[in-house]
Amino acid sequence: AKGASEAQVLAAAGKYHAQMNATHAAMVRAGRERPQQDEVERGANAMARGVTEAQLETMVRRAPSDRSLVVAFDVLTDLAARGVPVTQAVTQVQGKLEARATDGAIRELGATVGAGVSGAVKKGG
């Protein structure tokens, strides 16, 4: 936050706190009674990149209940940060979760889809 005013820093912190609360609430509604703190943080990061609370809730609801969502949320955030449309990123990651793919396979999705977007941006730019 170099060069940011105190008001800007406080506003950003408040927004992130609200995203963490929204992530926690979405996970609880989706059936996770006690979401892990790292999952909540990663979900908030995804929301900061444009993923909606409803999209997170749907993803959590469709994921195996005993599955950590840290990697899934990380890949989702990374894809959105690299320019993959959020709806497409959610669909891709959710599909892997529903197929009970390993964390490694979900990470590979991030590398594969992300590389395709980077190539498309370079060709188009």
CSV table of C-alpha atoms in Angstrom, one decimal, residues 1 6 18 34 52 67-68 87 101 109 115 118 125:
chain,number,residue,atom,x,y,z
A,1,ALA,CA,0.0,0.0,0.0
A,6,GLU,CA,-4.6,6.0,5.8
A,18,ALA,CA,-16.3,-8.0,4.6
A,34,ARG,CA,-16.6,-24.7,10.8
A,52,THR,CA,-19.2,-13.7,-6.0
A,67,ARG,CA,-12.1,-31.7,0.9
A,68,SER,CA,-10.0,-28.6,1.7
A,87,THR,CA,-17.5,-17.6,-14.7
A,101,ALA,CA,-9.5,-34.4,-8.8
A,109,LEU,CA,-5.6,-26.6,-14.5
A,115,ALA,CA,-0.9,-20.5,-20.2
A,118,SER,CA,-1.3,-15.6,-21.6
A,125,GLY,CA,-1.7,-7.5,-28.0
